[in-house]
Amino acid sequence: MNTERVILKTVDNIEIVGIYRTPPDATHAAILLHMMPATKESWDAFSTALEEVGYASLAIDLRGHGESVMLGALDYKKFDDPQHQATWNDVEVAFSYLKEHGFKESDIVMLGASIGANLAIQALMNHPATPLAIALSPGVDYHGVKTDMAIANMHEQQRVVLMASDDDQESYIDVKKLHELNKEQTTVIEKHGAGHGTRMFENDSALIKEIISLLPEK
């Protein structure tokens, strides 16, 4: 597998640092969006599992996190809601990077945790050929990054997997609200005592394999 640290420039001139992993002859790819607070490295174990089934992956540090801090000028702890919402540009530059490396929108899937889950769901609106978002601990509204309209207005071939644990009550309640908006194109997976976001990987040893099984076949 080829692993490369990449620096991507958004339309609003923010440098986003990511890890791009690609096995030989990969035809499908996943964009991986971390929770807050976390970094791209929170997806390392999952990226390895993706590689084993022939998927490339791009895990990015959202602006203000990890290495995407512009020499200390950006700190997510100080962001107002519009700054959190501007992370949409980080997702878009990740899409652009994968397209430049030969992946079609229809071969790209989204995975995200917490606010990253909301961004993953939102991405389906602007990328109608993207078939799937898997959302770990999403919410209806994280700092103005909202998911209700995206869920209600999904394109015909798209689907969203909404996953939350019963010890994470806010997300646990919100996934049910989101499912009610579009029962045909959403699936709810409930976990017990697994925690929030990518922390569920640590508390449920079978979860990575379970998520891999949900991906479109190559």
C-alpha positions as semicolon CSV with decimal commas, in nm:
position;residue;x (nm);y (nm);z (nm)
1;M;0,000;0,000;0,000
2;N;0,115;0,352;-0,079
3;T;0,078;0,600;0,209
4;E;0,132;0,969;0,147
5;R;0,099;1,283;0,357
6;V;-0,075;1,544;0,144
7;I;-0,145;1,916;0,178
8;L;-0,461;2,043;0,010
9;K;-0,556;2,409;-0,046
10;T;-0,922;2,500;-0,001
11;V;-1,109;2,768;-0,194
12;D;-1,076;2,994;0,111
13;N;-0,698;2,937;0,121
14;I;-0,676;2,703;0,418
15;E;-0,413;2,430;0,405
16;I;-0,567;2,094;0,493
17;V;-0,331;1,810;0,580
18;G;-0,436;1,455;0,505
19;I;-0,315;1,099;0,482
20;Y;-0,383;0,934;0,148
21;R;-0,360;0,557;0,141
22;T;-0,409;0,357;-0,173
23;P;-0,364;-0,014;-0,241
24;P;-0,262;-0,129;-0,589
25;D;-0,536;-0,096;-0,851
26;A;-0,788;0,066;-0,614
27;T;-1,109;0,164;-0,792
28;H;-1,306;0,285;-0,488
29;A;-1,217;0,537;-0,220
30;A;-1,342;0,670;0,112
31;I;-1,320;1,019;0,259
32;L;-1,276;0,996;0,637
33;L;-1,382;1,288;0,857
34;H;-1,289;1,290;1,225
35;M;-1,488;1,401;1,526
36;M;-1,417;1,697;1,750
37;P;-1,177;1,678;1,925
38;A;-0,978;1,425;1,725
39;T;-0,751;1,409;1,421
40;K;-0,711;1,213;1,100
41;E;-0,517;0,948;1,294
42;S;-0,840;0,840;1,465
43;W;-0,917;0,659;1,138
44;D;-0,586;0,470;1,114
45;A;-0,720;0,126;1,205
46;F;-1,016;0,172;0,975
47;S;-0,792;0,285;0,688
48;T;-0,594;-0,035;0,725
49;A;-0,915;-0,238;0,703
50;L;-1,016;-0,044;0,392
51;E;-0,684;-0,123;0,228
52;E;-0,740;-0,494;0,292
53;V;-1,059;-0,484;0,081
54;G;-0,903;-0,273;-0,194
55;Y;-1,033;0,071;-0,097
56;A;-0,820;0,384;-0,107
57;S;-0,878;0,637;0,170
58;L;-0,820;1,003;0,240
59;A;-0,835;1,102;0,607
60;I;-0,801;1,475;0,663
61;D;-0,746;1,702;0,960
62;L;-1,036;1,944;0,948
63;R;-0,933;2,308;0,983
64;G;-0,823;2,399;1,333
65;H;-0,738;2,038;1,420
66;G;-0,419;1,833;1,409
67;E;-0,185;1,961;1,139
68;S;-0,445;2,184;0,969
69;V;-0,380;2,482;1,195
70;M;-0,195;2,720;0,960
71;L;0,109;2,754;1,190
72;G;-0,112;2,796;1,494
73;A;-0,342;3,057;1,343
74;L;-0,645;2,823;1,354
75;D;-0,784;2,659;1,668
76;Y;-1,122;2,488;1,655
77;K;-1,174;2,565;2,025
78;K;-1,204;2,932;1,930
79;F;-1,428;2,884;1,626
80;D;-1,769;3,045;1,602
81;D;-2,047;2,864;1,418
82;P;-1,968;3,014;1,074
83;Q;-1,609;2,894;1,107
84;H;-1,728;2,543;1,189
85;Q;-1,961;2,557;0,891
86;A;-1,671;2,658;0,667
87;T;-1,524;2,310;0,716
88;W;-1,748;2,223;0,423
89;N;-1,464;2,359;0,209
90;D;-1,231;2,098;0,359
91;V;-1,463;1,821;0,242
92;E;-1,482;1,970;-0,106
93;V;-1,106;1,982;-0,148
94;A;-1,089;1,616;-0,041
95;F;-1,336;1,530;-0,317
96;S;-1,130;1,727;-0,567
97;Y;-0,813;1,545;-0,468
98;L;-0,967;1,202;-0,516
99;K;-1,114;1,301;-0,852
100;E;-0,774;1,425;-0,963
101;H;-0,640;1,081;-0,873
102;G;-0,885;0,903;-1,097
103;F;-1,182;0,824;-0,873
104;K;-1,532;0,895;-0,996
105;E;-1,791;1,042;-0,760
106;S;-1,987;0,721;-0,786
107;D;-1,685;0,532;-0,649
108;I;-1,636;0,759;-0,346
109;V;-1,805;0,695;-0,012
110;M;-1,820;0,922;0,292
111;L;-1,752;0,825;0,652
112;G;-1,757;1,064;0,943
113;A;-1,778;1,083;1,321
114;S;-1,971;1,343;1,520
115;I;-1,939;1,675;1,335
116;G;-1,755;1,476;1,068
117;A;-2,065;1,258;1,039
118;N;-2,276;1,567;0,973
119;L;-2,032;1,681;0,707
120;A;-2,040;1,337;0,547
121;I;-2,419;1,351;0,525
122;Q;-2,414;1,706;0,388
123;A;-2,170;1,599;0,116
124;L;-2,438;1,388;-0,049
125;M;-2,634;1,700;-0,143
126;N;-2,357;1,843;-0,364
127;H;-2,236;1,507;-0,491
128;P;-2,542;1,326;-0,626
129;A;-2,344;1,035;-0,767
130;T;-2,186;0,955;-0,429
131;P;-2,383;0,653;-0,311
132;L;-2,324;0,624;0,062
133;A;-2,249;0,808;0,384
134;I;-2,181;0,617;0,705
135;A;-2,236;0,848;1,000
136;L;-2,101;0,761;1,345
137;S;-2,281;0,962;1,615
138;P;-2,433;1,228;1,390
139;G;-2,659;1,504;1,514
140;V;-2,933;1,716;1,369
141;D;-2,725;2,031;1,422
142;Y;-2,360;2,059;1,529
143;H;-2,256;2,425;1,535
144;G;-2,483;2,499;1,242
145;V;-2,366;2,200;1,039
146;K;-2,717;2,061;0,987
147;T;-2,829;1,729;0,847
148;D;-3,209;1,735;0,835
149;M;-3,244;1,888;0,488
150;A;-2,972;1,664;0,346
151;I;-3,145;1,353;0,479
152;A;-3,488;1,463;0,360
153;N;-3,365;1,546;0,009
154;M;-3,125;1,266;-0,079
155;H;-3,082;1,172;-0,441
156;E;-3,253;0,856;-0,555
157;Q;-2,963;0,613;-0,542
158;Q;-2,810;0,744;-0,218
159;R;-2,831;0,597;0,129
160;V;-2,711;0,687;0,476
161;V;-2,623;0,458;0,765
162;L;-2,690;0,631;1,098
163;M;-2,504;0,476;1,390
164;A;-2,518;0,571;1,758
165;S;-2,474;0,417;2,100
166;D;-2,728;0,420;2,381
167;D;-2,476;0,580;2,619
168;D;-2,448;0,878;2,383
169;Q;-2,801;1,005;2,429
170;E;-2,793;1,316;2,212
171;S;-2,681;1,127;1,903
172;Y;-2,893;0,826;1,996
173;I;-3,204;1,044;1,990
174;D;-3,097;1,242;1,682
175;V;-3,040;0,937;1,461
176;K;-3,399;0,834;1,521
177;K;-3,520;1,183;1,431
178;L;-3,317;1,175;1,111
179;H;-3,442;0,829;1,021
180;E;-3,800;0,952;1,048
181;L;-3,725;1,211;0,779
182;N;-3,634;0,947;0,521
183;K;-3,700;0,589;0,625
184;E;-3,649;0,447;0,277
185;Q;-3,292;0,571;0,233
186;T;-3,158;0,557;0,589
187;T;-3,066;0,267;0,813
188;V;-3,021;0,297;1,189
189;I;-2,766;0,082;1,369
190;E;-2,788;0,102;1,748
191;K;-2,496;0,010;1,972
192;H;-2,481;-0,055;2,346
193;G;-2,223;0,114;2,566
194;A;-1,992;0,190;2,274
195;G;-1,945;0,564;2,327
196;H;-1,923;0,848;2,078
197;G;-1,782;0,870;1,727
198;T;-1,465;0,677;1,648
199;R;-1,431;0,587;2,016
200;M;-1,682;0,317;1,924
201;F;-1,397;0,138;1,743
202;E;-1,220;0,097;2,078
203;N;-1,529;-0,030;2,259
204;D;-1,672;-0,261;1,992
205;S;-1,406;-0,485;1,843
206;A;-1,635;-0,605;1,565
207;L;-1,743;-0,260;1,448
208;I;-1,478;-0,199;1,184
209;K;-1,557;-0,529;1,014
210;E;-1,929;-0,451;1,038
211;I;-1,885;-0,114;0,867
212;I;-1,662;-0,261;0,597
213;S;-1,942;-0,504;0,515
214;L;-2,172;-0,209;0,441
215;L;-1,953;-0,063;0,167
216;P;-2,036;-0,100;-0,201
217;E;-1,853;-0,395;-0,352
218;K;-1,562;-0,313;-0,579
